[in-house]
C-alpha cells in the first residue's frame, strides 16, 4: 500500500534526521490512513532509531544527532502511544530511569531512555533531581524489572547507593535488576554499592540489561 | 593585583591559619625543592626531583574543617580555612582555591543557582532559553559582580600566604563550558544542527567571559589557571562539530591567555584531536581517561605540559582500595612521566573520599614519581 509505505518511510527518515516538526504530521497522517499505531512505532520509529543507534555505534552519529532523533521519536510517540491497545503489546521489560537527587544532568539519561524504548522496553522516565525513595515507589507501582540511575557528579553519586537502600527497604530489591551510570561511576563503584551492573554508555546499557534479565529469567 | 580587598580573620581563625601554615611549611620542607620549583622545572621540560601531583580536592576540602559544601562556596574565609587544612592534611603540591568553577561567572551573568546545604550547586534553569536571549547577555566585571571578588580574595590570600612554595591551582570554565551552563548542554548540542549561527554567537560571548575571568584569577595570584570545557571532546560531539563550534573558541581563549601561561582542559577522550589540542597555545593540557596517554606522550610530550588525570573523577577514588589506586597511579606515571613535562592528576576527589584513598594517591606519586622513573 503506497500510502502506508510512504508514512512508515517518512517516520523512519524523520527519526534518522531528527526532524520533530514534520513527524507529528506524518504520525497523524498514518492514523488517518488507518495504520495501526503499533506498526508505526515498530516499523517506523523503532526502525529509524535502530539506524540511528547503528550510526552512533559506528561513530557516524554523535550525541547531537541522538538528541534530535530522541526528540523526534518522543514527539511521534506522544501522538501514537495513547492509541496503543495494552493487550498484545509485548515488551522485554519495564524500566525505571532517572537522574539522582541534586543532579540536573540529563543527556546520558535521555539517550539511554531512548535506546531502551528503541529496544522495545516500557520506560518510565522519572526525570532529574529524583529522590531515592521515588525510584522505589515507582518500581512498586509499575512492577518494574529494572531500575537505572544516572549521576553526573561525585557529590551526587552517593544517592545511587541510597536507591539500593530504598529498594531494599521497600522489599523489592530482589525482584528487580539495578544498573548505574554517569561519569564518576565505575564497575567497582557499582559493586561497592550493591548495584547489579554499570554501563559506560547507552548501547552498553541496553546490552547489559538484556543479559541481566536473561539471567534473572533463568535463560 | 587590582581592586581585591584583604580578608580580615577573627583572632581564633588567625591562630588556626598560623598553625596550618606551620604544618604546610613543614610538609614542604620534607623535600628538596618546593612544589612551585617543581612546577617551573616541569614547565621547562627539564627533569625535577619527582613528578608534580595535582589534587583536585574541590568540594572535598569542606571535610577538612567539618564544613558543608555550601559554607565553603558562600564564605571565602571558610573556603580558605578548608583549603589550607586540606593542604596541611595531605601534604600535596597544589592547593585548590574555589571549589566550584561552574558558578564563577555564570551566576553573575544571571543564572539562578541553587546551593544545596551539602551538595554541588546546581542551575535552577538555563538562562539562554532561545537563541535571541544571547544578545541580552553581559560579560561580568570580576572585580565588582556577585561573588567573583570573593573568589579573587581567596586566591590572593593563598598566593600571599603560600604561593611562593605551593602551587595555587584554580580550575575555571572554558568557552564551551560556559555555553553549556548558560544554554544547557542538550540544547546547545541540538543547536549545532538547528541553529548553528546562534552557537557561534554564544561561543563568542563565552570566550570573552572565559578570558575575562581567567585573567582576573591569574592576576589575583593563581599559579595555575585551567579553564575546563565539559562534554566538549569528539567522543561526545564528533570531530566535525568539535572543529566547527568548539575548537576555534578554545584556541582563541588559549592564544589570548598565552602570555599568562594558562593551561586548558577538555573533558573526555581527546585522542582524536590531540595535536590540535596541543596547538591551541595553552602551556599545559589536561588528559583524561579514556584518552590514549601513550599516544599523547608520543605526539605532544615535550611541547605542552601533560596533566594526566589518573581517573575520570570519582570511580576508583570513591570505591577502590588504596592498592588499586596506587596501581592506577603507577600505570599513569609509567606512561606520561618519563623525561619530565608532566603532572599527575587525581581526578575530582569525591566529597566523602576516605583519607586512606587520597593518601594512596599522594604517596604513590611521591614514591613512584621520583626521577629517574623506575617502573
Coordinates of C-alpha atoms in Angstrom, one line a residue:
Chain A
X1 CA 0.0 0.0 0.0
X2 CA 1.9 3.1 -1.2
X3 CA 0.3 5.4 1.4
X4 CA 1.4 3.1 4.3
X5 CA 4.9 2.5 2.9
X6 CA 5.4 6.2 2.5
X7 CA 4.2 7.0 6.0
X8 CA 6.5 4.4 7.5
X9 CA 9.4 5.5 5.5
X10 CA 8.8 9.1 6.5
X11 CA 8.6 8.2 10.1
X12 CA 11.9 6.3 9.9
X13 CA 13.6 9.2 8.0
X14 CA 12.4 11.8 10.3
X15 CA 13.8 9.9 13.3
X16 CA 17.1 9.4 11.4
X17 CA 17.3 13.1 10.5
X18 CA 15.9 14.3 13.9
X19 CA 13.0 16.3 12.3
X20 CA 10.4 16.8 15.1
X21 CA 8.3 19.4 13.2
X22 CA 7.3 17.0 10.4
X23 CA 7.0 13.8 12.3
X24 CA 3.8 14.7 14.2
X25 CA 2.0 15.5 11.0
X26 CA 3.3 12.2 9.5
X27 CA 2.0 10.2 12.5
X28 CA -1.4 11.9 12.2
X29 CA -1.5 11.1 8.5
X30 CA -0.8 7.5 9.4
X31 CA -3.7 7.4 11.8
X32 CA -6.0 8.9 9.2
X33 CA -4.9 6.2 6.8
X34 CA -5.8 3.6 9.4
X35 CA -2.2 2.3 10.0
X36 CA -2.1 0.7 13.4
X37 CA -0.1 2.7 16.0
X38 CA 1.9 -0.3 17.0
X39 CA 3.0 -0.8 13.4
X40 CA 4.0 2.8 13.0
X41 CA 6.0 2.6 16.3
X42 CA 7.8 -0.6 15.4
X43 CA 8.3 -0.3 11.7
X44 CA 8.7 3.4 11.5
X45 CA 10.1 4.9 14.7
X46 CA 12.0 1.9 16.1
X47 CA 13.4 1.1 12.7
X48 CA 14.6 4.7 12.4
X49 CA 16.1 4.6 15.9
X50 CA 17.8 1.4 15.1
X51 CA 19.6 3.1 12.2
X52 CA 20.5 5.9 14.5
X53 CA 21.9 3.5 17.1
X54 CA 24.0 1.8 14.4
X55 CA 25.3 5.1 13.1
X56 CA 26.2 6.0 16.7
X57 CA 28.0 2.7 17.2
X58 CA 30.0 3.3 14.0
X59 CA 30.8 6.9 15.2
X60 CA 29.0 8.4 12.3
X61 CA 26.4 10.0 14.7
X62 CA 27.1 11.6 18.0
X63 CA 25.2 13.0 20.9
X64 CA 23.7 16.0 19.0
X65 CA 22.2 13.5 16.4
X66 CA 20.9 11.2 19.1
X67 CA 19.2 14.0 21.0
X68 CA 17.4 15.2 17.9
X69 CA 16.4 11.7 17.0
X70 CA 15.1 11.1 20.5
X71 CA 13.1 14.3 20.3
X72 CA 11.5 13.3 17.0
X73 CA 10.7 9.9 18.4
X74 CA 9.2 11.3 21.6
X75 CA 7.1 13.7 19.5
X76 CA 5.7 10.9 17.5
X77 CA 5.2 8.7 20.5
X78 CA 3.2 11.5 22.1
X79 CA 0.7 11.0 19.3
X80 CA 0.8 7.3 18.9
X81 CA 1.2 5.9 22.4
X82 CA -2.3 6.8 23.6
X83 CA -3.7 4.7 20.7
X84 CA -1.8 1.5 21.7
X85 CA -4.0 -1.3 23.0
X86 CA -2.4 -2.7 26.1
X87 CA -3.2 -6.3 25.3
X88 CA -0.9 -7.8 22.7
X89 CA 1.9 -5.3 23.2
X90 CA 4.9 -7.4 24.2
X91 CA 7.8 -5.8 25.9
X92 CA 11.1 -7.3 27.1
X93 CA 10.7 -5.5 30.4
X94 CA 9.7 -2.4 32.3
X95 CA 12.5 0.1 33.2
X96 CA 12.5 3.0 35.7
X97 CA 15.2 5.6 34.8
X98 CA 16.2 8.9 36.4
X99 CA 19.0 11.2 37.3
X100 CA 19.6 11.2 41.0
X101 CA 18.8 13.8 43.7
X102 CA 20.7 17.0 43.4
X103 CA 21.7 16.4 39.8
X104 CA 20.2 18.0 36.8
X105 CA 22.3 16.4 34.1
X106 CA 20.0 14.6 31.7
X107 CA 21.8 14.0 28.4
X108 CA 23.0 10.5 29.3
X109 CA 19.7 9.5 30.9
X110 CA 17.7 10.8 27.9
X111 CA 19.8 8.9 25.4
X112 CA 19.7 5.7 27.5
X113 CA 15.9 6.0 27.8
X114 CA 15.6 6.4 24.0
X115 CA 17.7 3.4 23.4
X116 CA 15.6 1.3 25.7
X117 CA 12.4 2.5 24.0
X118 CA 14.0 1.6 20.7
X119 CA 14.8 -1.9 22.0
X120 CA 11.1 -2.3 22.9
X121 CA 11.2 -1.7 26.7
X122 CA 8.5 0.2 28.5
X123 CA 10.4 3.1 30.0
X124 CA 9.3 5.2 32.9
X125 CA 11.5 8.3 33.0
X126 CA 11.4 10.0 36.4
X127 CA 13.4 13.0 35.1
X128 CA 16.1 14.8 37.0
X129 CA 16.8 15.5 40.7
X130 CA 14.9 12.5 41.8
X131 CA 14.6 11.4 45.4
X132 CA 15.9 7.9 46.1
X133 CA 12.5 6.9 47.5
X134 CA 10.8 7.8 44.3
X135 CA 12.7 5.2 42.4
X136 CA 11.4 2.5 44.8
X137 CA 7.9 3.9 44.8
X138 CA 7.7 3.8 41.0
X139 CA 9.3 0.4 40.9
X140 CA 6.4 -0.9 43.1
X141 CA 3.7 1.0 41.2
X142 CA 4.6 -0.4 37.8
X143 CA 6.2 -3.7 38.8
X144 CA 9.5 -2.7 37.3
X145 CA 12.1 -5.2 36.1
X146 CA 14.9 -2.7 36.0
X147 CA 15.9 0.4 37.9
X148 CA 18.5 2.6 36.2
X149 CA 20.1 5.7 37.7
X150 CA 22.5 8.3 36.4
X151 CA 24.8 10.5 38.5
X152 CA 27.0 13.1 36.8
X153 CA 28.9 14.4 39.9
X154 CA 30.9 13.0 42.7
X155 CA 28.6 14.8 45.1
X156 CA 25.5 13.1 43.9
X157 CA 26.8 9.6 43.1
X158 CA 26.1 8.7 46.8
X159 CA 22.4 8.7 46.0
X160 CA 22.8 5.7 43.8
X161 CA 23.6 3.8 47.0
X162 CA 20.6 5.3 48.7
X163 CA 18.4 4.0 45.8
X164 CA 19.7 0.5 46.5
X165 CA 18.8 1.0 50.2
X166 CA 15.3 2.3 49.4
X167 CA 14.7 -0.6 47.1
X168 CA 15.8 -3.0 49.9
X169 CA 13.6 -1.2 52.4
X170 CA 10.6 -1.4 50.1
X171 CA 11.1 -5.2 49.8
X172 CA 11.6 -5.2 46.0
X173 CA 15.4 -5.2 45.6
X174 CA 15.5 -9.0 45.0
X175 CA 12.7 -8.8 42.5
X176 CA 14.5 -6.5 40.0
X177 CA 17.8 -5.6 38.5
X178 CA 19.7 -2.3 39.0
X179 CA 22.1 -0.6 36.7
X180 CA 24.0 2.6 37.2
X181 CA 25.9 5.1 35.0
X182 CA 27.4 8.5 34.9
X183 CA 31.0 10.0 34.6
X184 CA 32.2 9.5 38.2
X185 CA 30.8 5.9 38.4
X186 CA 32.6 2.7 37.6
X187 CA 32.2 -1.0 37.7
X188 CA 33.9 -1.1 41.1
X189 CA 31.6 1.6 42.4
X190 CA 28.6 -0.4 41.2
X191 CA 29.9 -3.4 43.0
X192 CA 30.6 -1.3 46.1
X193 CA 27.1 0.0 46.4
X194 CA 25.4 -3.3 45.5
X195 CA 24.1 -2.5 42.0
X196 CA 23.9 -5.3 39.6
X197 CA 25.8 -3.6 36.9
X198 CA 27.3 -0.5 35.4
X199 CA 27.2 0.8 31.9
X200 CA 29.6 3.3 30.2
X201 CA 27.2 4.3 27.6
X202 CA 23.6 3.8 26.3
X203 CA 24.4 1.0 23.9
X204 CA 26.2 -0.9 26.6
X205 CA 23.3 -0.3 29.0
X206 CA 20.9 -2.0 26.6
X207 CA 23.2 -5.0 26.1
X208 CA 23.8 -5.4 29.8
X209 CA 20.2 -5.2 30.8
X210 CA 19.3 -7.7 28.1
X211 CA 21.9 -10.2 29.6
X212 CA 20.9 -9.4 33.2
X213 CA 17.2 -10.0 32.5
X214 CA 18.0 -13.2 30.6
X215 CA 20.0 -14.4 33.7
X216 CA 17.2 -13.4 36.0
X217 CA 14.6 -15.3 34.0
X218 CA 16.9 -18.3 34.0
X219 CA 18.0 -18.1 30.4
Chain B
X1 CA 46.6 42.7 41.7
X2 CA 43.9 45.3 41.2
X3 CA 40.9 46.0 43.4
X4 CA 41.0 43.0 45.7
X5 CA 40.3 43.8 49.3
X6 CA 42.1 42.0 52.1
X7 CA 40.2 39.5 54.2
X8 CA 40.1 40.1 58.0
X9 CA 40.0 36.9 60.1
X10 CA 38.9 36.7 63.7
X11 CA 41.6 36.0 66.3
X12 CA 40.9 32.3 66.7
X13 CA 40.9 31.8 62.9
X14 CA 44.2 33.6 62.6
X15 CA 45.7 31.2 65.2
X16 CA 44.3 28.2 63.2
X17 CA 45.8 29.6 60.0
X18 CA 49.2 30.0 61.6
X19 CA 49.1 26.5 62.9
X20 CA 48.1 25.2 59.5
X21 CA 50.9 27.3 57.8
X22 CA 53.4 25.7 60.1
X23 CA 52.3 22.2 59.1
X24 CA 52.3 23.1 55.4
X25 CA 55.8 24.6 55.5
X26 CA 56.9 21.5 57.4
X27 CA 55.5 19.3 54.7
X28 CA 57.2 21.3 52.0
X29 CA 60.5 21.2 53.9
X30 CA 60.5 17.4 53.7
X31 CA 61.5 17.5 50.1
X32 CA 64.5 19.0 48.3
X33 CA 62.6 21.5 46.3
X34 CA 59.2 23.2 46.7
X35 CA 56.2 22.4 44.6
X36 CA 56.5 25.7 42.8
X37 CA 60.1 25.0 41.9
X38 CA 59.0 21.5 40.8
X39 CA 56.3 23.1 38.5
X40 CA 58.7 25.6 37.0
X41 CA 61.2 22.8 36.1
X42 CA 58.3 20.7 34.7
X43 CA 57.2 23.6 32.5
X44 CA 60.7 24.0 31.1
X45 CA 60.6 20.3 30.2
X46 CA 63.6 19.5 32.4
X47 CA 63.7 16.7 35.0
X48 CA 62.5 17.6 38.5
X49 CA 63.1 15.5 41.6
X50 CA 59.7 13.9 41.1
X51 CA 56.6 14.3 39.1
X52 CA 54.3 17.1 40.3
X53 CA 50.9 15.9 41.6
X54 CA 47.7 17.9 41.4
X55 CA 45.0 17.0 43.9
X56 CA 41.6 18.1 42.6
X57 CA 40.1 18.1 46.1
X58 CA 37.5 20.9 45.4
X59 CA 34.4 20.2 47.5
X60 CA 36.2 17.5 49.5
X61 CA 38.1 20.4 51.1
X62 CA 35.0 21.1 53.2
X63 CA 35.5 17.9 55.1
X64 CA 38.9 19.1 56.4
X65 CA 37.2 21.6 58.7
X66 CA 33.8 19.9 59.1
X67 CA 32.1 22.4 57.0
X68 CA 29.3 21.9 54.4
X69 CA 29.8 22.5 50.7
X70 CA 27.5 25.5 50.8
X71 CA 29.6 27.0 53.6
X72 CA 32.8 26.9 51.6
X73 CA 31.1 28.2 48.4
X74 CA 29.5 31.1 50.2
X75 CA 32.1 32.2 52.8
X76 CA 35.6 32.9 51.5
X77 CA 37.1 32.7 55.0
X78 CA 35.7 29.2 55.5
X79 CA 37.0 28.3 52.0
X80 CA 40.5 29.4 52.9
X81 CA 40.5 27.5 56.1
X82 CA 39.2 24.4 54.3
X83 CA 41.8 24.8 51.5
X84 CA 44.7 25.2 54.0
X85 CA 43.5 22.4 56.2
X86 CA 43.3 20.0 53.2
X87 CA 46.8 21.1 52.1
X88 CA 48.2 20.5 55.6
X89 CA 46.4 17.2 55.9
X90 CA 47.6 15.6 52.7
X91 CA 50.9 17.4 52.0
X92 CA 50.2 17.7 48.3
X93 CA 51.8 20.0 45.8
X94 CA 48.7 22.0 44.9
X95 CA 46.0 23.9 46.8
X96 CA 42.6 24.2 45.1
X97 CA 41.0 27.5 45.9
X98 CA 37.3 27.9 45.0
X99 CA 35.6 24.6 44.8
X100 CA 33.1 25.1 42.0
X101 CA 34.3 26.6 38.8
X102 CA 30.9 26.3 37.1
X103 CA 29.4 29.0 39.1
X104 CA 32.2 31.6 38.7
X105 CA 30.7 33.9 36.2
X106 CA 27.5 32.1 35.2
X107 CA 25.7 33.4 38.3
X108 CA 27.0 36.9 37.7
X109 CA 25.7 36.7 34.1
X110 CA 22.3 36.0 35.5
X111 CA 21.9 32.2 36.0
X112 CA 19.9 31.2 39.0
X113 CA 21.9 28.9 41.2
X114 CA 20.6 26.7 43.9
X115 CA 23.1 26.0 46.7
X116 CA 22.1 22.8 48.5
X117 CA 23.4 22.5 52.0
X118 CA 25.9 19.9 51.3
X119 CA 26.0 19.1 47.6
X120 CA 27.2 20.7 44.3
X121 CA 25.5 23.9 43.4
X122 CA 23.0 23.4 40.5
X123 CA 21.5 25.6 37.9
X124 CA 17.8 26.2 38.6
X125 CA 17.2 26.8 34.9
X126 CA 19.2 27.7 31.9
X127 CA 19.4 31.4 31.2
X128 CA 19.5 31.2 27.4
X129 CA 16.1 29.7 26.6
X130 CA 16.1 30.7 23.0
X131 CA 18.9 31.9 20.6
X132 CA 17.6 35.5 20.8
X133 CA 18.4 35.6 24.5
X134 CA 22.1 35.6 23.7
X135 CA 22.2 39.2 22.7
X136 CA 21.0 40.2 26.2
X137 CA 24.0 38.7 27.9
X138 CA 26.6 40.9 29.6
X139 CA 30.2 40.0 30.5
X140 CA 30.6 40.2 34.3
X141 CA 33.1 42.5 35.9
X142 CA 35.2 40.2 38.1
X143 CA 36.1 43.0 40.5
X144 CA 32.6 44.1 41.2
X145 CA 30.0 41.4 40.3
X146 CA 28.5 38.9 42.7
X147 CA 30.9 36.5 44.4
X148 CA 33.8 36.8 41.9
X149 CA 35.6 39.4 44.1
X150 CA 35.4 36.9 47.0
X151 CA 36.9 34.2 44.8
X152 CA 39.7 36.6 43.9
X153 CA 40.1 37.3 47.7
X154 CA 40.6 33.6 48.3
X155 CA 43.2 33.3 45.6
X156 CA 45.1 36.4 46.7
X157 CA 45.1 35.2 50.3
X158 CA 46.5 31.8 49.4
X159 CA 49.0 33.4 47.0
X160 CA 50.2 35.8 49.6
X161 CA 50.5 33.1 52.3
X162 CA 51.9 30.1 50.5
X163 CA 52.1 31.0 46.8
X164 CA 55.9 31.1 46.8
X165 CA 56.1 27.4 47.8
X166 CA 52.8 25.7 46.9
X167 CA 51.0 25.7 43.6
X168 CA 47.9 27.8 43.9
X169 CA 45.6 26.0 41.4
X170 CA 42.2 27.2 40.2
X171 CA 40.0 25.3 37.9
X172 CA 37.8 27.5 35.8
X173 CA 35.3 27.3 32.9
X174 CA 36.2 27.3 29.3
X175 CA 34.0 28.8 26.4
X176 CA 32.0 25.6 25.8
X177 CA 31.6 25.0 29.5
X178 CA 30.0 28.5 29.8
X179 CA 27.9 27.9 26.7
X180 CA 26.6 24.6 28.2
X181 CA 25.9 26.1 31.6
X182 CA 24.0 29.0 30.1
X183 CA 22.1 27.2 27.3
X184 CA 22.1 23.6 28.6
X185 CA 24.3 21.0 27.1
X186 CA 21.4 19.2 25.4
X187 CA 20.1 22.4 23.8
X188 CA 23.4 23.7 22.6
X189 CA 24.2 20.3 21.0
X190 CA 20.9 20.4 19.2
X191 CA 21.7 24.0 18.2
X192 CA 24.8 22.7 16.3
X193 CA 22.3 21.3 13.8
X194 CA 19.2 23.5 14.2
X195 CA 20.7 27.0 15.0
X196 CA 24.4 27.0 14.0
X197 CA 24.7 30.8 13.9
X198 CA 23.4 31.1 17.4
X199 CA 26.1 28.7 18.6
X200 CA 28.8 30.9 17.1
X201 CA 27.2 34.0 18.7
X202 CA 27.1 32.3 22.1
X203 CA 30.6 30.9 21.9
X204 CA 32.0 34.3 21.0
X205 CA 30.4 35.7 24.2
X206 CA 31.5 32.8 26.3
X207 CA 35.1 33.0 25.0
X208 CA 35.2 36.6 26.2
X209 CA 33.8 35.6 29.6
X210 CA 36.4 32.8 30.0
X211 CA 39.2 35.2 29.0
X212 CA 38.0 37.9 31.4
X213 CA 37.6 35.6 34.4
X214 CA 40.8 33.7 33.8
X215 CA 42.8 37.0 33.5
X216 CA 41.4 38.2 36.8
X217 CA 42.1 34.9 38.6
X218 CA 45.7 34.8 37.3
X219 CA 46.2 38.4 38.2
X220 CA 45.0 37.6 41.8
X221 CA 47.9 35.3 42.1
X222 CA 46.8 31.8 40.9
X223 CA 49.9 29.8 39.8
X224 CA 47.9 27.6 37.5
X225 CA 44.6 28.5 35.9
X226 CA 42.9 25.8 33.9
X227 CA 39.7 26.6 32.1
X228 CA 37.7 23.4 31.6
X229 CA 35.3 22.5 28.8
X230 CA 32.8 19.8 29.8
X231 CA 31.3 17.5 27.2
X232 CA 33.5 19.0 24.5
X233 CA 35.6 16.1 23.2
X234 CA 34.9 14.4 19.9
X235 CA 33.6 11.3 21.7
X236 CA 30.6 13.4 22.7
X237 CA 30.1 15.8 19.8
X238 CA 32.1 14.3 16.9
X239 CA 35.2 15.8 15.4
X240 CA 33.3 17.7 12.8
X241 CA 31.2 19.6 15.3
X242 CA 34.1 20.0 17.6
X243 CA 36.3 21.6 15.0
X244 CA 33.5 23.8 13.8
X245 CA 31.9 25.0 17.0
X246 CA 34.3 24.5 19.9
X247 CA 38.0 24.4 18.7
X248 CA 38.2 27.9 17.3
X249 CA 37.0 29.4 20.6
X250 CA 39.2 27.3 22.8
X251 CA 42.1 28.3 20.6
X252 CA 41.2 32.0 20.8
X253 CA 41.0 31.6 24.6
X254 CA 44.4 29.9 24.8
X255 CA 46.1 32.3 22.4
X256 CA 44.8 35.3 24.2
X257 CA 45.9 33.9 27.6
X258 CA 49.2 32.6 26.3
X259 CA 51.3 35.4 27.9
X260 CA 49.8 34.4 31.2
X261 CA 50.8 30.7 30.8
X262 CA 47.3 29.4 31.2
X263 CA 46.5 25.7 30.9
X264 CA 43.4 24.2 29.3
X265 CA 41.2 21.2 29.9
X266 CA 38.9 19.3 27.6
X267 CA 36.6 16.8 29.2
X268 CA 36.6 13.3 27.6
X269 CA 38.6 11.4 25.1
X270 CA 40.8 13.8 23.2
X271 CA 42.9 11.2 21.4
X272 CA 41.5 12.1 18.0
X273 CA 42.3 15.8 18.4
X274 CA 45.5 15.5 20.5
X275 CA 47.6 17.5 18.1
X276 CA 45.1 20.2 17.6
X277 CA 44.7 20.4 21.4
X278 CA 48.4 20.8 21.9
X279 CA 48.5 23.5 19.2
X280 CA 45.9 25.8 20.9
X281 CA 48.5 27.8 22.8
X282 CA 48.0 26.5 26.4
X283 CA 51.1 25.9 28.5
X284 CA 49.7 22.6 29.7
X285 CA 46.7 20.5 28.7
X286 CA 44.6 18.1 30.7
X287 CA 44.3 14.5 29.6
X288 CA 41.5 12.4 31.0
X289 CA 40.8 8.7 30.5
X290 CA 39.9 7.1 28.1
X291 CA 42.3 9.3 26.1
X292 CA 45.3 7.3 24.9
X293 CA 48.0 8.7 27.2
X294 CA 50.8 6.8 25.3
X295 CA 49.8 8.5 22.0
X296 CA 49.6 11.8 23.8
X297 CA 53.1 11.4 25.2
X298 CA 54.5 10.3 21.9
X299 CA 53.0 13.0 19.8
X300 CA 53.0 16.1 22.1
X301 CA 55.2 15.2 25.0
X302 CA 57.8 18.0 25.3
X303 CA 55.5 20.5 23.5
X304 CA 53.0 21.1 26.2
X305 CA 52.8 20.1 29.9
X306 CA 50.7 16.9 30.1
X307 CA 48.4 16.9 33.1
X308 CA 47.3 13.3 33.1
X309 CA 44.3 12.6 35.3
X310 CA 44.5 9.1 36.6
X311 CA 40.8 8.7 36.7
X312 CA 37.7 10.5 35.2
X313 CA 36.8 11.6 38.7
X314 CA 35.0 9.6 41.3
X315 CA 35.3 5.9 40.3
X316 CA 38.3 4.3 42.0
X317 CA 38.8 7.2 44.4
X318 CA 35.2 6.6 45.6
X319 CA 35.2 2.9 45.8
X320 CA 38.6 1.5 45.0
X321 CA 41.1 0.2 47.6
X322 CA 44.3 2.1 48.3
X323 CA 46.2 -0.7 46.5
X324 CA 44.0 -0.2 43.3
X325 CA 44.6 3.5 43.4
X326 CA 48.4 3.0 43.7
X327 CA 48.4 0.7 40.7
X328 CA 46.5 3.2 38.6
X329 CA 48.9 6.0 39.6
X330 CA 51.9 3.8 38.8
X331 CA 50.4 3.0 35.4
X332 CA 49.8 6.7 34.7
X333 CA 53.3 7.7 35.8
X334 CA 54.9 4.9 33.7
X335 CA 53.3 6.3 30.5
X336 CA 53.4 10.1 31.0
X337 CA 56.2 10.9 33.5
X338 CA 59.4 9.7 31.7
X339 CA 61.6 12.7 30.6
X340 CA 59.5 15.2 32.6
X341 CA 56.9 17.6 31.4
X342 CA 54.0 16.0 33.2
X343 CA 51.7 16.5 36.1
X344 CA 49.9 13.6 37.7
X345 CA 46.3 14.5 38.5
X346 CA 44.0 12.7 40.9
X347 CA 40.7 13.3 39.1
X348 CA 38.0 15.0 41.1
X349 CA 38.2 13.7 44.6
X350 CA 34.7 12.6 45.8
X351 CA 33.5 14.8 48.6
X352 CA 33.5 12.0 51.1
X353 CA 36.6 10.2 49.8
X354 CA 38.5 8.4 52.5
X355 CA 41.7 9.8 53.9
X356 CA 43.4 6.4 53.0
X357 CA 42.4 6.7 49.3
X358 CA 43.7 10.3 49.0
X359 CA 46.9 9.4 50.7
X360 CA 47.3 6.3 48.5
X361 CA 47.4 8.8 45.5
X362 CA 49.8 11.2 47.2
X363 CA 52.1 8.5 48.4
X364 CA 52.1 6.7 45.1
X365 CA 53.2 9.8 43.3
X366 CA 55.8 10.6 45.9
X367 CA 57.3 7.1 45.7
X368 CA 56.9 6.1 42.0
X369 CA 57.1 9.6 40.5
X370 CA 60.7 10.1 41.6
X371 CA 63.2 10.5 38.8
X372 CA 64.6 8.5 37.2
X373 CA 61.3 6.7 36.8
X374 CA 61.9 3.0 37.6
X375 CA 58.6 1.4 36.6

